[in-house]
mmCIF file of C-alpha atoms in Angstrom:
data_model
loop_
_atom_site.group_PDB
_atom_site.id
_atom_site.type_symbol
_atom_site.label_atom_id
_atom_site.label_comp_id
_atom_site.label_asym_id
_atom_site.label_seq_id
_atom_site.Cartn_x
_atom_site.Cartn_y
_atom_site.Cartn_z
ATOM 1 C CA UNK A 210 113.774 35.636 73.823
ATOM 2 C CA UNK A 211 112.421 35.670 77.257
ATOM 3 C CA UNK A 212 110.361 38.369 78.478
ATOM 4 C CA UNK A 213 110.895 40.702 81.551
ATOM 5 C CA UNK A 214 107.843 41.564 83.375
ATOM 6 C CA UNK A 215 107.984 44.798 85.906
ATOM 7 C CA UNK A 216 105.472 44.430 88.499
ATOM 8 C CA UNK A 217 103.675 47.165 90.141
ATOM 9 C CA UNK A 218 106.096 46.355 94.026
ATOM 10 C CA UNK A 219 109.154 47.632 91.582
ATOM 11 C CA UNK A 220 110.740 43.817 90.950
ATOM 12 C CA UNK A 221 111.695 42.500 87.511
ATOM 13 C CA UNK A 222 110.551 38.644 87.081
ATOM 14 C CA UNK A 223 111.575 36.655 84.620
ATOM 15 C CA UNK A 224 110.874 33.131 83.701
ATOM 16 C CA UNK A 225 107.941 33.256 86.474
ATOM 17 C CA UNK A 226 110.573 34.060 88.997
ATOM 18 C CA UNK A 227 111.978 37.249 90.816
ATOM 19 C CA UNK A 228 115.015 38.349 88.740
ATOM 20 C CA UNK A 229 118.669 38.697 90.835
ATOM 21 C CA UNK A 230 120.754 41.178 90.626
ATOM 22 C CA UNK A 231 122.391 42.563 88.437
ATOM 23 C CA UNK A 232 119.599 43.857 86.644
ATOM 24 C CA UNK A 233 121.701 45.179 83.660
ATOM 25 C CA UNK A 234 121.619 41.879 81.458
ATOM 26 C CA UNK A 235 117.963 42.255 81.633
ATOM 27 C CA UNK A 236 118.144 45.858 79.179
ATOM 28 C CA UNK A 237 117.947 43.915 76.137
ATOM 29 C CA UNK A 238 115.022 41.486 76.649
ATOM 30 C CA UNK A 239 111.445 42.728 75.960
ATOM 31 C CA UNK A 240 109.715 44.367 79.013
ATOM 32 C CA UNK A 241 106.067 43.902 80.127
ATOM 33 C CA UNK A 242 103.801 45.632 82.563
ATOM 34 C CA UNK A 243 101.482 43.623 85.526
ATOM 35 C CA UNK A 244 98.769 45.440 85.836
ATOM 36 C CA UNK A 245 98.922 48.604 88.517
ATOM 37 C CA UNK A 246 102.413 49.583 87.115
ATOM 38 C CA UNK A 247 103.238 53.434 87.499
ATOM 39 C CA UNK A 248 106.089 56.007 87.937
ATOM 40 C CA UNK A 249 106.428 55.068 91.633
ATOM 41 C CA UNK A 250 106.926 51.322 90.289
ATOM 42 C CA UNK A 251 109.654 52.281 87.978
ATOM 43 C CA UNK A 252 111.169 54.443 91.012
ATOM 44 C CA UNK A 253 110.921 51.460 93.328
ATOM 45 C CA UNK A 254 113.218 49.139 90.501
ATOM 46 C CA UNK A 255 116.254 51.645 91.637
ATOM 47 C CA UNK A 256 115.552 50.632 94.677
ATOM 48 C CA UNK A 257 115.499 47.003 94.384
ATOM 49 C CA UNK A 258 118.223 47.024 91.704
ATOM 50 C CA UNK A 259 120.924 49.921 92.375
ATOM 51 C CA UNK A 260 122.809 49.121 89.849
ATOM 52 C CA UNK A 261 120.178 50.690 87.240
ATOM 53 C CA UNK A 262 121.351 53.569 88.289
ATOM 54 C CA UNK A 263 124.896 53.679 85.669
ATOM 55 C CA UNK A 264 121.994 53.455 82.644
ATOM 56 C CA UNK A 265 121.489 56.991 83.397
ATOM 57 C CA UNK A 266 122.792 60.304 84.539
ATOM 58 C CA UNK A 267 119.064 61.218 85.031
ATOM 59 C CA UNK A 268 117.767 57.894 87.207
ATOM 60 C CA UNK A 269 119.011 59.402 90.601
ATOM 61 C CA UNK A 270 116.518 62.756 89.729
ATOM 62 C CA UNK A 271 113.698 60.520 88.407
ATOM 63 C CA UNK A 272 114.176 58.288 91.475
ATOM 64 C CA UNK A 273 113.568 60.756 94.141
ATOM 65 C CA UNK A 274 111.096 62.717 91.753
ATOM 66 C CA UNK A 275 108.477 59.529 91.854
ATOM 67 C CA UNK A 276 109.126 57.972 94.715
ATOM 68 C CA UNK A 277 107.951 59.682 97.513
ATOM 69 C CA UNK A 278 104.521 58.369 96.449
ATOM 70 C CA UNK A 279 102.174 57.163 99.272
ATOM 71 C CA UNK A 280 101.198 53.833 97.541
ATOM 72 C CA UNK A 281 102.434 52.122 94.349
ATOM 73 C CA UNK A 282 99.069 51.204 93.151
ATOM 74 C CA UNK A 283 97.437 53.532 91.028
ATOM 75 C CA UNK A 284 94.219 55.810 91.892
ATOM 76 C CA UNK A 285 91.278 54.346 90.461
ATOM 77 C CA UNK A 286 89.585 57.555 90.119
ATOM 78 C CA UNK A 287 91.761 58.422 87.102
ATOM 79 C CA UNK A 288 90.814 57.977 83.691
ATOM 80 C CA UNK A 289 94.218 58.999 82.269
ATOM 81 C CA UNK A 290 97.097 56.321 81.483
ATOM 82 C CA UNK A 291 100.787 57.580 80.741
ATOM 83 C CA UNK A 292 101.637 55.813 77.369
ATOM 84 C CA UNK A 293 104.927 55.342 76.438
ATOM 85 C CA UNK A 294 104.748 54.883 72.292
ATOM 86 C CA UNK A 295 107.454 54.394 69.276
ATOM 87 C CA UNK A 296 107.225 56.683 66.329
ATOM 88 C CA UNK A 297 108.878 56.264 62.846
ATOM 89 C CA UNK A 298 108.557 58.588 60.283
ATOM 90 C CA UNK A 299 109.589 58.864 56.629
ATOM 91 C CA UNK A 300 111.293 62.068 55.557
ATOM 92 C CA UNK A 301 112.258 62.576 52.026
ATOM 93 C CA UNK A 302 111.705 66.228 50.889
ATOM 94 C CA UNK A 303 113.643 68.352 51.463
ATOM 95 C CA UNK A 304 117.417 67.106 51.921
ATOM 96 C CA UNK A 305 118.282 63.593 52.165
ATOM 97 C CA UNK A 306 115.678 60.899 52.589
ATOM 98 C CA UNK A 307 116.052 59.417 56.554
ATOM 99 C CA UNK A 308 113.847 57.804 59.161
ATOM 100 C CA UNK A 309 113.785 59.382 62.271
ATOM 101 C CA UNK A 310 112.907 56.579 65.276
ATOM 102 C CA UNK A 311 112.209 58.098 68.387
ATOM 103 C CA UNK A 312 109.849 57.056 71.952
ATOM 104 C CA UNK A 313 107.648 59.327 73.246
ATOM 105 C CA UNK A 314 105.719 59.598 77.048
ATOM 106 C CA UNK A 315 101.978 61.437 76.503
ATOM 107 C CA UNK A 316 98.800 61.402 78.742
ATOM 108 C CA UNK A 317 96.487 59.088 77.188
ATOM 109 C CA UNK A 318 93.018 60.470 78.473
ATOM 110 C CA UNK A 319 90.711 58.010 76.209
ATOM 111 C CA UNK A 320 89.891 60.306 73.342
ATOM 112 C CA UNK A 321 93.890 61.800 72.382
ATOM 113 C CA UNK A 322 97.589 62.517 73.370
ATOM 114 C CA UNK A 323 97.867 64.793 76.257
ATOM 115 C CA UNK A 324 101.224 66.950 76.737
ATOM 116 C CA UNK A 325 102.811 66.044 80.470
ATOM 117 C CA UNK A 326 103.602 69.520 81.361
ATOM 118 C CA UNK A 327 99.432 69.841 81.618
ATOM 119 C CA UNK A 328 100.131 67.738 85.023
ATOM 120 C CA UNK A 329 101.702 68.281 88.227
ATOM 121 C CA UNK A 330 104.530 65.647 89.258
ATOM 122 C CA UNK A 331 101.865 63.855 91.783
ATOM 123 C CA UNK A 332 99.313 63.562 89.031
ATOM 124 C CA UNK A 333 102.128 61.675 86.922
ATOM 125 C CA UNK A 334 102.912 59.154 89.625
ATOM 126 C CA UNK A 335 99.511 58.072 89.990
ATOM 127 C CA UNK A 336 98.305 57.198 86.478
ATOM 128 C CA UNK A 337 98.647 53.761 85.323
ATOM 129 C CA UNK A 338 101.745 53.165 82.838
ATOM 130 C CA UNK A 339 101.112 51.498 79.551
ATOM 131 C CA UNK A 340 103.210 50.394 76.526
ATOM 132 C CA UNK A 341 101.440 51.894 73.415
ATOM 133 C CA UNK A 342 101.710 50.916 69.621
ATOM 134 C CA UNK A 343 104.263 51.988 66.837
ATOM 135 C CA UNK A 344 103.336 55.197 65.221
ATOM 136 C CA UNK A 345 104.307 54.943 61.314
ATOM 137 C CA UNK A 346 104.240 58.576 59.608
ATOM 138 C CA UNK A 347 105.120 58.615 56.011
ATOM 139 C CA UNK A 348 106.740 61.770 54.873
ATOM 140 C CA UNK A 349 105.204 64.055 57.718
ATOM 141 C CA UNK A 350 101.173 63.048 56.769
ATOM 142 C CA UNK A 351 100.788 62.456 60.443
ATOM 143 C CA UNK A 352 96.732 62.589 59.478
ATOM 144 C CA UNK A 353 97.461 58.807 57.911
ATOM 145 C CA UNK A 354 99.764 56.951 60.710
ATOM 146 C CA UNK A 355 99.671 53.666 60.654
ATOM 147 C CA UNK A 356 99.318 51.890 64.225
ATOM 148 C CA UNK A 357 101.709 48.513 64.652
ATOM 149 C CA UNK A 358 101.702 46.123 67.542
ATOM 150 C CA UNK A 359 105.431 46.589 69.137
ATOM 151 C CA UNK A 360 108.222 45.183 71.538
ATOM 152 C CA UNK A 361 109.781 47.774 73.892
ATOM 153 C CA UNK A 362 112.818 46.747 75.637
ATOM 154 C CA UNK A 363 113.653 47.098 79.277
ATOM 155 C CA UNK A 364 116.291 49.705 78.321
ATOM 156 C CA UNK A 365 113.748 51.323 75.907
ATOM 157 C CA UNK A 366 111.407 52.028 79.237
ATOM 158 C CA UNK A 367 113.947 53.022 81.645
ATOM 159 C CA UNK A 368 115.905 55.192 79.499
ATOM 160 C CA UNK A 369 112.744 56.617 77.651
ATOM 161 C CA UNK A 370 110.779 57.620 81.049
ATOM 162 C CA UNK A 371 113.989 59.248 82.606
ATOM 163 C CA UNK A 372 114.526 61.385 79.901
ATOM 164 C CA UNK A 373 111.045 62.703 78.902
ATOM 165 C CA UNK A 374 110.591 63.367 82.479
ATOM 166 C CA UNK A 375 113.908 64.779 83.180
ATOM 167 C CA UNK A 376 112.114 68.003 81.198
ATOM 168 C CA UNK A 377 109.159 67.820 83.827
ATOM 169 C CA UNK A 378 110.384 66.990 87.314
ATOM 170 C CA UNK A 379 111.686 70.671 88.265
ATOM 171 C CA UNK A 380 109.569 72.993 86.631
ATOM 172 C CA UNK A 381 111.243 76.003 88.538
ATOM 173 C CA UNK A 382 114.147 75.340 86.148
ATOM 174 C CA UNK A 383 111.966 75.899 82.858
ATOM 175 C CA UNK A 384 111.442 78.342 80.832
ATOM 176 C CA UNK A 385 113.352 81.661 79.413
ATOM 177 C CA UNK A 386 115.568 84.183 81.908
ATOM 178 C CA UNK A 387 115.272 88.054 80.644
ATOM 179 C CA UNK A 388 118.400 89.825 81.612
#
Protein backbone atom coordinates (compact mmCIF):
# COMPACT_ATOMS: atom_id res chain seq x y z
CA UNK A 1 0.00 0.00 0.00
CA UNK A 2 1.23 3.42 -0.63
CA UNK A 3 2.55 5.50 2.00
CA UNK A 4 1.41 9.03 3.19
CA UNK A 5 4.12 11.28 4.17
CA UNK A 6 3.15 14.56 6.44
CA UNK A 7 5.62 17.17 5.93
CA UNK A 8 6.68 19.64 8.42
CA UNK A 9 4.43 22.94 6.03
CA UNK A 10 1.21 20.66 7.22
CA UNK A 11 0.60 18.89 3.49
CA UNK A 12 0.07 15.16 3.01
CA UNK A 13 2.11 13.81 -0.21
CA UNK A 14 1.65 10.82 -1.60
CA UNK A 15 3.19 9.06 -4.47
CA UNK A 16 5.95 12.01 -4.48
CA UNK A 17 3.14 14.42 -5.03
CA UNK A 18 0.98 16.89 -2.88
CA UNK A 19 -2.19 14.93 -1.95
CA UNK A 20 -5.87 16.71 -3.03
CA UNK A 21 -8.48 16.99 -1.13
CA UNK A 22 -10.35 15.12 0.42
CA UNK A 23 -7.91 13.99 2.75
CA UNK A 24 -10.20 11.30 4.36
CA UNK A 25 -9.28 8.31 1.92
CA UNK A 26 -5.83 8.90 3.04
CA UNK A 27 -6.81 7.50 7.05
CA UNK A 28 -6.08 4.07 6.14
CA UNK A 29 -2.68 4.17 4.38
CA UNK A 30 0.51 4.16 6.54
CA UNK A 31 1.73 7.68 7.59
CA UNK A 32 5.36 8.95 7.66
CA UNK A 33 7.09 11.95 9.09
CA UNK A 34 9.76 14.46 6.90
CA UNK A 35 11.95 15.48 9.12
CA UNK A 36 10.98 18.89 11.28
CA UNK A 37 7.39 17.50 11.81
CA UNK A 38 5.66 18.83 15.11
CA UNK A 39 2.26 19.69 16.75
CA UNK A 40 2.08 22.95 14.75
CA UNK A 41 2.52 20.61 11.53
CA UNK A 42 -0.30 18.41 12.46
CA UNK A 43 -2.36 21.77 13.29
CA UNK A 44 -1.46 23.21 9.91
CA UNK A 45 -3.07 19.67 8.02
CA UNK A 46 -6.64 21.17 9.36
CA UNK A 47 -5.79 23.87 7.72
CA UNK A 48 -4.86 22.62 4.43
CA UNK A 49 -7.45 19.82 4.59
CA UNK A 50 -10.78 21.00 6.50
CA UNK A 51 -12.36 18.19 6.04
CA UNK A 52 -10.12 16.35 8.83
CA UNK A 53 -11.97 18.02 10.96
CA UNK A 54 -15.38 15.22 11.01
CA UNK A 55 -12.44 12.52 12.30
CA UNK A 56 -12.82 14.24 15.50
CA UNK A 57 -14.90 16.11 17.98
CA UNK A 58 -11.51 17.15 19.53
CA UNK A 59 -9.51 18.46 16.10
CA UNK A 60 -11.15 22.01 16.27
CA UNK A 61 -9.51 22.30 20.21
CA UNK A 62 -6.21 20.68 19.12
CA UNK A 63 -6.21 22.98 16.07
CA UNK A 64 -6.27 26.25 17.76
CA UNK A 65 -4.29 24.71 20.81
CA UNK A 66 -0.98 24.18 18.40
CA UNK A 67 -1.31 26.45 15.99
CA UNK A 68 -0.64 29.69 17.06
CA UNK A 69 3.03 28.63 16.90
CA UNK A 70 5.53 31.22 15.51
CA UNK A 71 7.32 28.75 13.11
CA UNK A 72 6.60 25.12 12.13
CA UNK A 73 10.11 24.02 12.37
CA UNK A 74 11.19 22.75 15.50
CA UNK A 75 13.74 24.48 18.10
CA UNK A 76 16.98 22.97 17.80
CA UNK A 77 17.86 23.66 21.27
CA UNK A 78 15.61 20.80 22.44
CA UNK A 79 16.71 17.49 23.20
CA UNK A 80 13.20 16.10 23.79
CA UNK A 81 11.06 14.38 20.87
CA UNK A 82 7.20 13.68 21.43
CA UNK A 83 6.87 9.89 20.54
CA UNK A 84 3.81 8.58 19.63
CA UNK A 85 4.19 4.50 20.41
CA UNK A 86 1.75 1.23 20.20
CA UNK A 87 1.48 -0.96 23.21
CA UNK A 88 0.06 -4.56 23.43
CA UNK A 89 -0.13 -6.36 26.40
CA UNK A 90 -1.11 -9.89 27.45
CA UNK A 91 -3.51 -10.20 30.36
CA UNK A 92 -4.49 -13.54 31.62
CA UNK A 93 -4.80 -13.60 35.47
CA UNK A 94 -7.21 -12.65 36.86
CA UNK A 95 -10.58 -12.88 34.72
CA UNK A 96 -10.58 -13.67 31.18
CA UNK A 97 -7.42 -13.75 29.13
CA UNK A 98 -7.52 -10.38 26.55
CA UNK A 99 -5.05 -8.12 24.80
CA UNK A 100 -5.44 -4.71 25.41
CA UNK A 101 -3.98 -2.50 22.14
CA UNK A 102 -3.74 0.96 22.84
CA UNK A 103 -1.28 4.30 21.39
CA UNK A 104 0.29 6.35 23.64
CA UNK A 105 2.01 10.24 23.25
CA UNK A 106 5.21 10.54 25.96
CA UNK A 107 8.25 12.96 26.00
CA UNK A 108 11.09 11.05 24.80
CA UNK A 109 14.10 12.96 26.50
CA UNK A 110 16.97 10.34 25.36
CA UNK A 111 17.28 8.27 28.50
CA UNK A 112 13.07 7.40 29.27
CA UNK A 113 9.28 8.21 28.83
CA UNK A 114 8.40 11.57 30.08
CA UNK A 115 4.62 12.31 31.20
CA UNK A 116 3.21 15.51 28.95
CA UNK A 117 1.59 17.23 31.77
CA UNK A 118 5.55 17.93 32.93
CA UNK A 119 5.30 20.57 29.85
CA UNK A 120 3.58 23.65 29.10
CA UNK A 121 1.44 23.68 25.72
CA UNK A 122 4.40 25.86 23.93
CA UNK A 123 7.01 23.37 25.00
CA UNK A 124 4.77 20.59 23.21
CA UNK A 125 4.56 22.43 19.92
CA UNK A 126 8.11 22.79 19.57
CA UNK A 127 9.57 19.30 20.01
CA UNK A 128 10.08 17.24 17.05
CA UNK A 129 7.28 14.42 16.51
CA UNK A 130 8.36 10.87 16.02
CA UNK A 131 6.66 7.49 15.37
CA UNK A 132 8.09 5.06 18.04
CA UNK A 133 8.14 1.14 18.14
CA UNK A 134 5.47 -1.47 19.35
CA UNK A 135 5.64 -2.08 23.01
CA UNK A 136 4.85 -5.98 23.66
CA UNK A 137 4.08 -6.63 27.54
CA UNK A 138 3.30 -10.15 28.39
CA UNK A 139 0.99 -10.54 31.30
CA UNK A 140 1.87 -7.06 32.97
CA UNK A 141 6.05 -7.88 33.20
CA UNK A 142 6.48 -4.48 31.70
CA UNK A 143 10.41 -5.02 33.00
CA UNK A 144 10.64 -7.60 29.75
CA UNK A 145 8.79 -5.62 26.72
CA UNK A 146 9.67 -6.54 23.69
CA UNK A 147 10.35 -3.56 21.10
CA UNK A 148 8.83 -4.27 17.30
CA UNK A 149 9.35 -2.14 14.25
CA UNK A 150 5.58 -0.82 13.41
CA UNK A 151 3.15 0.86 10.79
CA UNK A 152 0.97 3.68 12.20
CA UNK A 153 -1.77 4.81 10.07
CA UNK A 154 -2.75 8.32 9.18
CA UNK A 155 -5.91 7.87 11.30
CA UNK A 156 -3.78 6.21 14.05
CA UNK A 157 -1.75 9.80 14.30
CA UNK A 158 -4.51 12.16 13.98
CA UNK A 159 -6.88 10.51 16.17
CA UNK A 160 -4.11 9.40 18.73
CA UNK A 161 -2.52 13.10 19.14
CA UNK A 162 -6.06 14.75 19.51
CA UNK A 163 -7.03 12.68 22.14
CA UNK A 164 -3.95 12.38 24.43
CA UNK A 165 -3.75 16.03 24.15
CA UNK A 166 -7.32 16.79 24.52
CA UNK A 167 -6.31 15.91 28.49
CA UNK A 168 -3.45 18.65 28.24
CA UNK A 169 -4.52 21.66 26.21
CA UNK A 170 -6.69 23.44 29.09
CA UNK A 171 -5.15 22.69 32.19
CA UNK A 172 -7.54 25.18 34.08
CA UNK A 173 -10.15 22.45 33.49
CA UNK A 174 -8.09 19.64 35.42
CA UNK A 175 -8.12 18.40 38.39
CA UNK A 176 -10.74 17.76 41.46
CA UNK A 177 -13.55 20.63 42.62
CA UNK A 178 -14.16 20.49 46.65
CA UNK A 179 -17.64 21.61 47.33
Amino acid sequence: MERVTVTASGVLVCGGQRAPAPALRLMGRPVDFEAGVTLASIAALFHTYPQLHDISPFAPAFQDAFSNAPSLQPAESTSHTLELYRTIEMQGYPGTPRVLIFLTLKVHDGSGHLPLDLFSSEALQSMPLALGKLRHTVFGDTIDTELFDTDYTLFDVLDSLMWELSFYTDKSQCGLRRR
